[in-house]
PDB file of C-alpha atoms in Angstrom:
ATOM      1  CA  MET A 225      -1.439 -51.239 -87.500  1.00 62.00           C
ATOM      2  CA  THR A 226       0.564 -48.595 -85.650  1.00 72.00           C
ATOM      3  CA  LYS A 227       0.531 -45.147 -87.225  1.00 89.00           C
ATOM      4  CA  ARG A 228       3.904 -43.645 -88.108  1.00 91.00           C
ATOM      5  CA  GLN A 229       4.344 -40.037 -86.960  1.00 90.00           C
ATOM      6  CA  ARG A 230       7.018 -38.087 -88.817  1.00 93.00           C
ATOM      7  CA  ILE A 231       8.468 -34.978 -87.205  1.00 89.00           C
ATOM      8  CA  SER A 232      10.489 -32.605 -89.343  1.00 87.00           C
ATOM      9  CA  SER A 233      13.027 -29.985 -88.377  1.00 84.00           C
ATOM     10  CA  GLY A 234      12.218 -28.169 -91.608  1.00 81.00           C
ATOM     11  CA  THR A 235      15.673 -28.375 -93.140  1.00 81.00           C
ATOM     12  CA  LYS A 236      16.043 -28.846 -96.896  1.00 83.00           C
ATOM     13  CA  TRP A 237      18.237 -31.892 -96.235  1.00 83.00           C
ATOM     14  CA  GLU A 238      15.326 -34.040 -95.046  1.00 87.00           C
ATOM     15  CA  ALA A 239      13.525 -33.863 -98.392  1.00 87.00           C
ATOM     16  CA  LEU A 240      16.755 -34.095-100.380  1.00 89.00           C
ATOM     17  CA  ALA A 241      18.022 -37.215 -98.566  1.00 91.00           C
ATOM     18  CA  GLY A 242      14.583 -38.726 -97.854  1.00 91.00           C
ATOM     19  CA  TYR A 243      14.591 -38.912 -94.067  1.00 93.00           C
ATOM     20  CA  SER A 244      12.673 -37.626 -91.065  1.00 93.00           C
ATOM     21  CA  ARG A 245      14.196 -35.846 -88.073  1.00 93.00           C
ATOM     22  CA  VAL A 246      12.159 -38.038 -85.730  1.00 96.00           C
ATOM     23  CA  ILE A 247       9.914 -41.052 -86.221  1.00 97.00           C
ATOM     24  CA  ARG A 248       7.416 -42.226 -83.618  1.00 97.00           C
ATOM     25  CA  THR A 249       5.534 -45.500 -83.944  1.00 97.00           C
ATOM     26  CA  GLY A 250       3.482 -46.404 -80.887  1.00 95.00           C
ATOM     27  CA  ASN A 251       5.707 -45.832 -77.857  1.00 96.00           C
ATOM     28  CA  SER A 252       8.925 -46.094 -79.879  1.00 97.00           C
ATOM     29  CA  VAL A 253      10.840 -42.955 -80.931  1.00 98.00           C
ATOM     30  CA  GLN A 254      13.934 -42.777 -83.146  1.00 98.00           C
ATOM     31  CA  VAL A 255      15.900 -39.548 -83.513  1.00 98.00           C
ATOM     32  CA  SER A 256      18.054 -39.261 -86.633  1.00 97.00           C
ATOM     33  CA  GLY A 257      21.732 -38.389 -86.523  1.00 96.00           C
ATOM     34  CA  THR A 258      22.093 -35.008 -84.851  1.00 96.00           C
ATOM     35  CA  THR A 259      24.953 -32.546 -85.210  1.00 96.00           C
ATOM     36  CA  ALA A 260      25.805 -29.334 -83.376  1.00 97.00           C
ATOM     37  CA  THR A 261      24.105 -27.113 -85.936  1.00 94.00           C
ATOM     38  CA  ASP A 262      22.137 -24.124 -84.677  1.00 93.00           C
ATOM     39  CA  GLU A 263      18.959 -22.642 -86.173  1.00 89.00           C
ATOM     40  CA  ASN A 264      21.068 -20.485 -88.523  1.00 90.00           C
ATOM     41  CA  GLY A 265      22.956 -23.487 -89.905  1.00 89.00           C
ATOM     42  CA  ASP A 266      26.156 -22.619 -88.026  1.00 94.00           C
ATOM     43  CA  VAL A 267      28.288 -25.159 -86.161  1.00 97.00           C
ATOM     44  CA  VAL A 268      28.215 -24.710 -82.383  1.00 97.00           C
ATOM     45  CA  GLY A 269      31.347 -25.499 -80.366  1.00 98.00           C
ATOM     46  CA  ILE A 270      33.998 -25.368 -83.066  1.00 96.00           C
ATOM     47  CA  ASP A 271      37.008 -27.438 -81.897  1.00 97.00           C
ATOM     48  CA  ASP A 272      35.179 -28.374 -78.659  1.00 98.00           C
ATOM     49  CA  PRO A 273      33.822 -31.940 -78.617  1.00 98.00           C
ATOM     50  CA  TYR A 274      32.307 -31.499 -75.130  1.00 98.00           C
ATOM     51  CA  ALA A 275      30.365 -28.376 -76.189  1.00 98.00           C
ATOM     52  CA  GLN A 276      29.183 -30.052 -79.392  1.00 98.00           C
ATOM     53  CA  THR A 277      28.004 -33.130 -77.489  1.00 98.00           C
ATOM     54  CA  MET A 278      26.088 -31.083 -74.915  1.00 98.00           C
ATOM     55  CA  TYR A 279      24.474 -29.007 -77.671  1.00 98.00           C
ATOM     56  CA  ILE A 280      23.513 -32.182 -79.535  1.00 98.00           C
ATOM     57  CA  ILE A 281      21.962 -33.763 -76.439  1.00 98.00           C
ATOM     58  CA  ARG A 282      19.834 -30.649 -75.807  1.00 98.00           C
ATOM     59  CA  LYS A 283      18.810 -30.664 -79.471  1.00 96.00           C
ATOM     60  CA  ILE A 284      17.829 -34.341 -79.165  1.00 97.00           C
ATOM     61  CA  GLU A 285      15.913 -33.492 -75.993  1.00 98.00           C
ATOM     62  CA  ARG A 286      13.842 -30.922 -77.920  1.00 96.00           C
ATOM     63  CA  ALA A 287      13.190 -33.448 -80.703  1.00 95.00           C
ATOM     64  CA  LEU A 288      12.080 -36.068 -78.188  1.00 97.00           C
ATOM     65  CA  LYS A 289       9.724 -33.573 -76.574  1.00 97.00           C
ATOM     66  CA  GLU A 290       8.051 -32.964 -79.952  1.00 96.00           C
ATOM     67  CA  ALA A 291       7.400 -36.705 -80.111  1.00 97.00           C
ATOM     68  CA  GLY A 292       6.031 -36.842 -76.551  1.00 97.00           C
ATOM     69  CA  ALA A 293       9.191 -38.324 -75.005  1.00 98.00           C
ATOM     70  CA  THR A 294      11.934 -37.168 -72.642  1.00 98.00           C
ATOM     71  CA  LEU A 295      15.577 -37.994 -72.098  1.00 98.00           C
ATOM     72  CA  ASP A 296      14.432 -40.376 -69.363  1.00 98.00           C
ATOM     73  CA  ASP A 297      12.796 -42.490 -72.092  1.00 98.00           C
ATOM     74  CA  VAL A 298      16.063 -42.945 -74.029  1.00 98.00           C
ATOM     75  CA  VAL A 299      17.121 -46.599 -74.227  1.00 98.00           C
ATOM     76  CA  ARG A 300      19.976 -46.337 -76.755  1.00 98.00           C
ATOM     77  CA  THR A 301      22.401 -43.720 -78.017  1.00 98.00           C
ATOM     78  CA  ARG A 302      24.924 -43.994 -80.806  1.00 98.00           C
ATOM     79  CA  ILE A 303      27.755 -41.494 -80.924  1.00 98.00           C
ATOM     80  CA  TYR A 304      30.004 -40.947 -83.908  1.00 98.00           C
ATOM     81  CA  ILE A 305      33.282 -39.066 -83.489  1.00 98.00           C
ATOM     82  CA  VAL A 306      35.975 -38.192 -86.002  1.00 97.00           C
ATOM     83  CA  ASN A 307      38.930 -38.047 -83.605  1.00 98.00           C
ATOM     84  CA  PRO A 308      39.507 -41.030 -81.304  1.00 98.00           C
ATOM     85  CA  ASP A 309      41.499 -38.804 -78.948  1.00 98.00           C
ATOM     86  CA  GLN A 310      38.304 -36.868 -78.186  1.00 98.00           C
ATOM     87  CA  TRP A 311      36.362 -39.804 -76.752  1.00 98.00           C
ATOM     88  CA  GLU A 312      36.762 -38.597 -73.134  1.00 98.00           C
ATOM     89  CA  PRO A 313      35.074 -35.160 -73.345  1.00 98.00           C
ATOM     90  CA  VAL A 314      32.313 -36.665 -75.494  1.00 98.00           C
ATOM     91  CA  SER A 315      31.784 -39.506 -73.002  1.00 98.00           C
ATOM     92  CA  ARG A 316      31.904 -37.074 -70.063  1.00 98.00           C
ATOM     93  CA  ALA A 317      29.150 -34.929 -71.589  1.00 98.00           C
ATOM     94  CA  HIS A 318      27.064 -38.041 -72.299  1.00 98.00           C
ATOM     95  CA  GLY A 319      27.613 -39.273 -68.745  1.00 98.00           C
ATOM     96  CA  GLU A 320      26.603 -35.948 -67.195  1.00 98.00           C
ATOM     97  CA  VAL A 321      23.206 -36.182 -68.849  1.00 98.00           C
ATOM     98  CA  PHE A 322      22.627 -39.923 -69.057  1.00 98.00           C
ATOM     99  CA  GLY A 323      24.471 -41.072 -65.913  1.00 97.00           C
ATOM    100  CA  GLU A 324      21.268 -42.039 -64.082  1.00 97.00           C
ATOM    101  CA  ILE A 325      19.307 -43.035 -67.197  1.00 97.00           C
ATOM    102  CA  ARG A 326      22.047 -45.404 -68.405  1.00 98.00           C
ATOM    103  CA  PRO A 327      20.883 -46.214 -71.955  1.00 98.00           C
ATOM    104  CA  ALA A 328      22.729 -48.714 -74.093  1.00 98.00           C
ATOM    105  CA  ASN A 329      25.440 -46.788 -75.921  1.00 98.00           C
ATOM    106  CA  THR A 330      27.864 -47.199 -78.786  1.00 98.00           C
ATOM    107  CA  LEU A 331      30.791 -44.866 -79.482  1.00 98.00           C
ATOM    108  CA  ILE A 332      32.154 -45.183 -83.007  1.00 98.00           C
ATOM    109  CA  VAL A 333      35.158 -43.509 -84.621  1.00 98.00           C
ATOM    110  CA  ILE A 334      34.455 -42.596 -88.230  1.00 98.00           C
ATOM    111  CA  ALA A 335      36.414 -40.971 -91.057  1.00 97.00           C
ATOM    112  CA  GLY A 336      34.310 -37.826 -91.088  1.00 95.00           C
ATOM    113  CA  ILE A 337      30.944 -36.129 -90.753  1.00 96.00           C
ATOM    114  CA  VAL A 338      29.400 -34.293 -93.690  1.00 92.00           C
ATOM    115  CA  GLY A 339      30.188 -30.590 -93.271  1.00 91.00           C
ATOM    116  CA  ASP A 340      33.127 -28.625 -91.897  1.00 94.00           C
ATOM    117  CA  GLY A 341      33.732 -28.335 -88.168  1.00 97.00           C
ATOM    118  CA  TYR A 342      31.653 -31.271 -86.982  1.00 98.00           C
ATOM    119  CA  LEU A 343      33.370 -33.451 -84.391  1.00 98.00           C
ATOM    120  CA  VAL A 344      30.368 -35.407 -83.101  1.00 98.00           C
ATOM    121  CA  GLU A 345      27.070 -36.802 -84.355  1.00 98.00           C
ATOM    122  CA  MET A 346      24.558 -38.652 -82.185  1.00 98.00           C
ATOM    123  CA  GLU A 347      21.391 -40.728 -82.623  1.00 98.00           C
ATOM    124  CA  ALA A 348      18.903 -41.689 -79.925  1.00 98.00           C
ATOM    125  CA  ASP A 349      16.139 -44.266 -79.526  1.00 98.00           C
ATOM    126  CA  ALA A 350      13.487 -43.967 -76.839  1.00 98.00           C
ATOM    127  CA  LEU A 351      10.602 -46.037 -75.474  1.00 97.00           C
ATOM    128  CA  ILE A 352       7.902 -43.899 -73.935  1.00 96.00           C
ATOM    129  CA  GLY A 353       6.542 -45.212 -70.663  1.00 87.00           C
ATOM    130  CA  ASP A 354       8.864 -48.215 -70.547  1.00 62.00           C
ATOM    131  CA  ASP A 355      10.327 -47.649 -67.087  1.00 59.00           C
ATOM    132  CA  ASP A 356      10.483 -51.252 -65.872  1.00 54.00           C
TER     133      ASP A 356
END
C-alpha cells in the first residue's frame, strides 16, 4: 500500500473545506486549485491575468518542491478563467513556463472564482521521475 503524504499551506480553508494543498502518493503529485493569493491573503496582479498566472505557476512550483517534484515533472495542468477574452495572456504565461515540458492542459471558462479579484485558478498533476 502506498503511503499518502499530505502537504498543507497552513490556511484555515484547508481544514474548513477538508482538502490538502498537495497530495503525494508514490511518484504521483496532485496540487489543488491555486490562486494568486500572497502570504498575507492579498490578491496579486489585480486586473492582470498574465501576472496572476505567472504568480500561480511559481506558487505551484514551490508546492511541487515540497513534495519532491519540479515543474519538469508536471504532466497535466487545468486552468480556470472567468473571462474568455483573457485566454491569450493566460495561455502565453503558461506557454512561457511549460513550452518545453508540454503537459496535457485544459483551459476552462467558469462563472467565477471564490473571492474578489481572482481571474485565474490552476491545478497541476506531476509524476516524479517519469521522463520517458
